[in-house]
XYZ file of C-alpha atoms in Angstrom:
390
model
C -44.629 -5.622 -96.944
C -41.713 -6.743 -94.586
C -41.096 -10.403 -94.344
C -42.239 -12.101 -91.158
C -39.439 -12.771 -88.690
C -39.005 -16.455 -88.615
C -39.598 -18.292 -85.282
C -37.858 -21.283 -83.734
C -39.648 -23.316 -81.080
C -37.434 -25.460 -78.593
C -38.591 -27.757 -75.790
C -36.866 -30.546 -73.466
C -38.509 -33.665 -72.856
C -37.882 -36.721 -70.686
C -35.647 -36.901 -67.930
C -33.462 -33.932 -67.160
C -29.634 -34.187 -67.622
C -26.726 -31.803 -67.079
C -26.147 -29.853 -70.290
C -29.738 -28.865 -71.183
C -29.441 -25.303 -70.264
C -25.979 -24.788 -71.822
C -27.559 -26.183 -75.098
C -30.568 -23.791 -74.857
C -28.427 -20.786 -74.114
C -26.410 -21.385 -77.089
C -29.465 -21.965 -79.385
C -31.119 -18.633 -78.213
C -27.668 -16.827 -78.822
C -27.199 -18.094 -82.260
C -30.918 -17.684 -83.140
C -30.601 -13.780 -82.055
C -27.496 -13.489 -84.067
C -29.135 -14.744 -87.078
C -32.437 -12.879 -86.718
C -34.834 -15.574 -85.570
C -37.248 -15.233 -82.707
C -37.237 -17.887 -80.340
C -40.356 -19.399 -78.332
C -39.625 -21.637 -75.370
C -42.239 -24.549 -74.952
C -42.523 -25.258 -70.981
C -42.607 -28.698 -69.743
C -41.813 -30.726 -73.244
C -44.669 -31.870 -75.150
C -46.981 -31.268 -72.313
C -46.796 -27.567 -73.022
C -47.838 -27.892 -76.505
C -50.678 -30.146 -75.419
C -51.751 -27.854 -72.482
C -51.554 -24.682 -74.805
C -55.148 -23.161 -75.318
C -55.279 -21.039 -78.386
C -58.481 -19.447 -77.290
C -57.272 -18.348 -73.683
C -54.450 -16.064 -73.617
C -54.488 -15.976 -69.964
C -52.931 -19.314 -69.991
C -50.113 -18.895 -72.383
C -47.602 -17.883 -70.086
C -48.047 -21.290 -68.376
C -47.041 -22.992 -71.426
C -44.839 -20.903 -73.623
C -42.321 -18.270 -72.925
C -40.227 -15.761 -75.320
C -36.507 -16.509 -75.202
C -33.769 -13.825 -75.597
C -30.283 -13.215 -74.408
C -31.433 -11.640 -71.561
C -33.690 -14.723 -70.521
C -30.589 -17.221 -70.801
C -27.898 -15.063 -69.590
C -26.957 -17.136 -66.592
C -28.777 -20.667 -67.360
C -25.709 -22.256 -68.325
C -24.525 -22.088 -64.774
C -26.636 -24.694 -63.596
C -27.940 -28.175 -64.394
C -31.529 -29.374 -65.359
C -33.663 -27.288 -67.669
C -35.203 -23.998 -67.016
C -37.860 -24.785 -69.462
C -39.063 -27.890 -67.125
C -39.987 -31.229 -68.534
C -42.397 -33.920 -68.790
C -42.992 -37.330 -70.318
C -46.060 -36.434 -72.242
C -46.807 -38.304 -75.579
C -49.561 -36.046 -77.261
C -50.210 -38.987 -79.728
C -51.210 -41.157 -76.714
C -52.936 -39.322 -73.969
C -54.463 -41.142 -71.072
C -58.218 -39.899 -70.538
C -57.337 -38.537 -66.966
C -54.598 -36.370 -68.509
C -56.398 -34.797 -71.131
C -56.795 -30.873 -70.428
C -60.160 -29.753 -69.410
C -60.562 -27.395 -72.448
C -59.935 -30.575 -74.720
C -62.674 -32.586 -73.088
C -65.885 -32.483 -75.489
C -69.379 -33.195 -74.299
C -68.909 -37.005 -75.233
C -65.661 -37.091 -73.470
C -65.296 -40.189 -70.929
C -62.035 -40.049 -69.053
C -62.617 -43.395 -67.731
C -62.861 -44.948 -71.419
C -60.138 -47.521 -72.286
C -57.326 -46.523 -74.800
C -55.666 -43.403 -75.454
C -56.232 -40.120 -77.143
C -54.280 -38.722 -80.214
C -54.118 -34.760 -79.980
C -51.563 -34.555 -82.807
C -53.984 -32.475 -84.853
C -54.319 -30.082 -81.745
C -50.388 -29.837 -81.560
C -50.195 -29.170 -85.129
C -52.753 -26.193 -84.903
C -50.827 -24.873 -81.859
C -47.564 -24.991 -83.807
C -49.270 -22.895 -86.544
C -50.866 -20.682 -84.046
C -47.357 -19.781 -82.315
C -46.116 -19.087 -85.728
C -43.342 -21.736 -85.244
C -41.278 -22.196 -88.502
C -38.737 -24.714 -87.101
C -39.088 -27.015 -84.061
C -36.089 -28.108 -82.084
C -37.058 -31.141 -79.420
C -34.256 -31.888 -77.173
C -34.769 -35.418 -75.737
C -34.154 -39.260 -75.745
C -35.747 -41.935 -77.886
C -39.239 -41.400 -76.518
C -39.569 -37.735 -76.947
C -37.667 -37.872 -80.120
C -39.990 -40.625 -81.466
C -42.927 -38.072 -81.413
C -40.813 -35.584 -83.101
C -40.439 -37.961 -85.713
C -44.159 -38.331 -86.099
C -44.438 -34.571 -86.511
C -41.730 -34.557 -89.087
C -43.765 -37.010 -91.174
C -46.710 -34.616 -90.324
C -44.703 -31.861 -92.228
C -43.367 -29.903 -89.283
C -39.706 -29.030 -89.896
C -37.738 -30.558 -87.161
C -34.002 -30.487 -86.068
C -33.587 -32.745 -83.210
C -30.794 -32.856 -80.248
C -30.413 -36.231 -78.714
C -29.911 -36.439 -74.947
C -30.149 -39.180 -72.176
C -27.909 -40.278 -69.620
C -28.511 -44.033 -70.764
C -26.844 -42.849 -74.165
C -29.186 -45.159 -76.050
C -30.604 -43.128 -78.644
C -30.089 -45.136 -82.228
C -27.892 -43.454 -84.660
C -25.562 -41.413 -82.357
C -22.405 -42.456 -80.497
C -23.210 -39.839 -77.757
C -26.177 -37.972 -75.987
C -25.950 -35.136 -73.748
C -25.838 -36.084 -70.065
C -24.184 -39.413 -70.456
C -20.564 -38.358 -69.456
C -21.662 -36.500 -66.427
C -23.949 -39.491 -65.241
C -20.590 -41.854 -65.751
C -18.432 -39.288 -63.845
C -20.857 -38.863 -60.893
C -21.246 -42.645 -60.708
C -17.532 -43.224 -60.689
C -17.054 -40.640 -58.005
C -19.936 -42.070 -55.774
C -18.521 -45.645 -56.269
C -15.091 -44.728 -55.221
C -16.601 -42.853 -52.154
C -18.479 -45.696 -51.233
C -15.307 -47.845 -50.960
C -14.370 -46.267 -47.690
C -17.548 -47.481 -46.029
C -17.624 -50.881 -47.657
C -14.044 -51.375 -46.663
C -14.523 -50.025 -43.105
C -17.420 -52.427 -42.535
C -16.120 -55.270 -44.642
C -19.472 -55.593 -46.569
C -20.639 -56.245 -50.113
C -21.885 -53.116 -51.780
C -24.564 -53.118 -54.389
C -24.840 -49.961 -56.358
C -27.933 -49.398 -58.389
C -27.758 -47.217 -61.533
C -30.095 -45.826 -63.993
C -30.658 -47.766 -67.311
C -33.753 -49.196 -68.553
C -33.046 -50.940 -71.548
C -29.383 -50.192 -71.987
C -26.849 -51.124 -69.476
C -24.220 -48.840 -70.879
C -24.038 -46.551 -67.627
C -23.571 -49.818 -65.394
C -20.909 -51.255 -67.708
C -18.905 -48.110 -68.378
C -19.087 -46.817 -64.585
C -17.849 -50.262 -63.577
C -15.238 -50.442 -66.118
C -13.841 -47.218 -65.206
C -14.277 -47.535 -61.476
C -12.573 -51.039 -61.284
C -16.014 -52.590 -59.730
C -15.713 -56.395 -59.267
C -19.088 -57.107 -60.965
C -21.221 -55.145 -63.279
C -25.018 -56.387 -63.932
C -26.428 -54.847 -67.179
C -29.900 -54.815 -68.581
C -29.045 -57.044 -71.645
C -28.012 -60.109 -69.671
C -30.091 -61.790 -66.983
C -28.121 -63.017 -64.067
C -28.138 -65.994 -61.975
C -28.143 -64.496 -58.167
C -26.800 -67.614 -56.691
C -23.803 -67.431 -59.071
C -23.369 -63.831 -58.418
C -23.418 -64.423 -54.589
C -20.520 -66.940 -55.147
C -18.311 -64.549 -57.292
C -18.898 -61.597 -54.699
C -17.832 -63.905 -51.916
C -14.502 -64.723 -53.876
C -14.141 -61.134 -54.630
C -14.607 -60.162 -50.959
C -12.041 -62.824 -49.756
C -9.423 -61.856 -52.271
C -9.533 -58.235 -51.312
C -7.251 -57.365 -48.410
C -9.788 -55.003 -47.191
C -12.457 -57.711 -47.239
C -15.106 -55.882 -49.320
C -16.694 -56.343 -52.952
C -18.760 -54.178 -55.226
C -21.224 -54.808 -57.675
C -23.068 -52.369 -60.022
C -26.529 -53.020 -61.411
C -28.652 -51.424 -63.879
C -32.246 -50.630 -62.915
C -33.500 -52.700 -65.832
C -31.501 -55.679 -65.089
C -33.167 -58.853 -64.312
C -32.544 -62.397 -62.966
C -32.551 -65.564 -65.092
C -36.251 -66.522 -65.639
C -37.391 -63.305 -63.641
C -38.806 -59.829 -64.735
C -37.573 -56.316 -64.331
C -38.714 -54.653 -61.047
C -41.125 -51.792 -61.859
C -43.992 -50.227 -60.198
C -46.753 -47.642 -60.639
C -48.741 -46.580 -63.660
C -47.279 -46.539 -67.436
C -46.424 -43.478 -68.706
C -47.494 -42.193 -72.274
C -44.656 -44.195 -73.717
C -45.661 -47.469 -71.959
C -42.920 -47.289 -69.240
C -43.665 -47.958 -65.427
C -41.289 -46.713 -62.787
C -38.087 -48.626 -62.452
C -35.935 -49.124 -59.257
C -35.596 -51.797 -56.560
C -33.811 -54.530 -58.344
C -30.718 -53.514 -56.198
C -32.791 -54.163 -53.089
C -33.882 -57.490 -54.434
C -30.409 -58.539 -55.086
C -28.837 -57.045 -51.796
C -31.567 -59.177 -49.686
C -30.602 -62.324 -51.932
C -26.840 -61.994 -51.764
C -27.089 -61.544 -47.887
C -29.031 -64.705 -47.351
C -26.654 -66.493 -49.655
C -23.529 -65.239 -48.348
C -24.465 -64.306 -44.844
C -22.223 -60.930 -45.609
C -23.755 -57.648 -44.452
C -24.778 -55.520 -47.453
C -24.428 -51.721 -48.398
C -27.216 -50.793 -50.802
C -27.108 -47.524 -52.646
C -29.333 -46.443 -55.257
C -27.726 -43.561 -57.023
C -30.713 -42.510 -59.350
C -31.307 -38.862 -59.394
C -28.066 -38.038 -58.103
C -26.367 -39.193 -61.369
C -28.551 -36.542 -63.331
C -28.494 -33.632 -60.813
C -26.247 -30.559 -60.752
C -23.882 -28.956 -63.431
C -22.504 -30.713 -66.442
C -19.060 -31.945 -66.805
C -16.648 -30.526 -69.434
C -17.469 -33.225 -71.971
C -21.177 -32.591 -71.675
C -20.618 -28.840 -71.905
C -18.529 -29.477 -75.162
C -21.007 -31.644 -76.800
C -24.058 -29.373 -75.743
C -22.515 -26.477 -77.134
C -21.634 -28.030 -80.331
C -24.769 -29.919 -80.742
C -26.565 -26.518 -80.401
C -24.287 -24.683 -82.896
C -24.906 -27.460 -85.403
C -28.458 -27.263 -84.896
C -28.555 -23.467 -85.833
C -26.158 -24.115 -88.799
C -28.779 -26.663 -90.271
C -31.653 -24.215 -89.646
C -29.884 -21.127 -91.110
C -29.016 -23.393 -94.074
C -32.657 -24.258 -94.596
C -32.392 -28.033 -93.563
C -34.888 -30.024 -91.367
C -35.839 -33.483 -90.817
C -32.579 -33.952 -89.197
C -30.865 -35.006 -85.839
C -27.367 -33.815 -84.950
C -25.155 -36.708 -83.941
C -21.761 -37.927 -83.191
C -20.588 -40.840 -85.150
C -17.009 -42.337 -84.955
C -15.887 -39.269 -82.804
C -17.046 -36.903 -85.579
C -20.034 -34.489 -85.330
C -22.564 -35.313 -88.127
C -26.327 -35.021 -88.768
C -28.632 -37.688 -89.852
C -32.118 -38.166 -90.741
C -34.408 -38.096 -87.721
C -36.034 -41.107 -89.133
C -32.912 -43.254 -88.095
C -33.944 -43.240 -84.384
C -36.799 -45.569 -85.518
C -34.713 -47.887 -87.240
C -33.066 -49.862 -84.428
C -32.104 -49.976 -80.774
C -28.710 -49.222 -79.288
C -27.712 -51.555 -76.776
C -24.499 -52.963 -75.175
C -22.461 -55.129 -77.598
C -22.224 -58.039 -75.050
C -20.287 -60.072 -77.138
C -17.546 -57.485 -77.500
C -17.653 -55.791 -74.270
C -19.060 -57.786 -71.590
C -18.211 -61.187 -69.979
C -21.623 -62.761 -69.432
C -20.377 -65.632 -67.624
C -18.334 -63.455 -65.015
C -20.699 -60.667 -64.911
C -18.098 -57.950 -65.599
C -17.070 -55.657 -68.212
C -14.533 -57.186 -70.801
C -12.759 -54.439 -72.506
C -9.643 -55.464 -74.564
C -9.347 -54.154 -78.110
C -10.432 -50.582 -78.574
C -8.523 -49.846 -81.821
C -11.157 -47.971 -84.025
C -13.896 -47.936 -81.547
C -15.626 -44.731 -80.472
C -14.640 -42.913 -77.216
C -17.259 -44.617 -75.177
C -16.646 -48.032 -76.978
C -19.798 -48.544 -79.256
């Protein structure tokens, strides 16, 4: 009796970033060369949650076979053709539980969340998946780490434009997000200068202010507010007034992480918590704009870049990392290794235990890279630092 063809499952979870499709294409091509079958799981962990083993008519909605023909052109665009979600199967709200999983005693209005990990494990077995490749940020990969402890062979790929997965210097999507931000900031200078205004640019970044910090550093922005350091808006207004007066074109610019907060205040968030306990962020830039306008009397240009940072095709660096992370992943699988996450450390490609992501938090090194008194990047000594400084 011939050996069963081994099957790889792959999914993308959390926010989309440029570089996902190139990684998927490379994974499928390498898997095909090595004799593996590949199953794409649609909509991240949500696809595995919605997969009904007893209803074949629904399978196409949640999973799809992947081969060279399927992925031939996907690397020419951004996003993820597998789609994505922020589902956490270990913590499902009653209203999000699929109908076929609702038993006679199920109460969707009951407090608390439902853990469907046993359902996920049964689905992985039903699909015949021998190794699972989750591509995501710390939320998506935290559930992958849970499955790894449950005995599922996992090889993970880190992606997030916030670049905050612990254990790796770099996550797919970060370079493109910074490149887009720098370009938009420079473009905005023409309007800010023409109208002699203060420009407030709000960038993604929930817990880590690296995107705001690095974008401000590379674009030469006057001030940068980051998630890690609460700011005094009155002090900020005075600094921006000074910046504006000292600029021959009579304008000033400040970047702000969406997760930033004022001294003694809270981050601006709204809506229901997702499966990982996060509410929607966004709007701190509006609050700051209104406050600065009142304090300075200057007209404000407020620009929230948000999804423009993560839309479209990846830049060359994200293409390079996406391809290389995917090739490393397949190297590990063909060598029979699992329970790993591919990573970059000190400019070198490596792989580490997936449990590493649960052992700390990756945040801006404020003491080394940020002037908390002046609200601006403070990059001086870079010898021995990784490419993106920490």
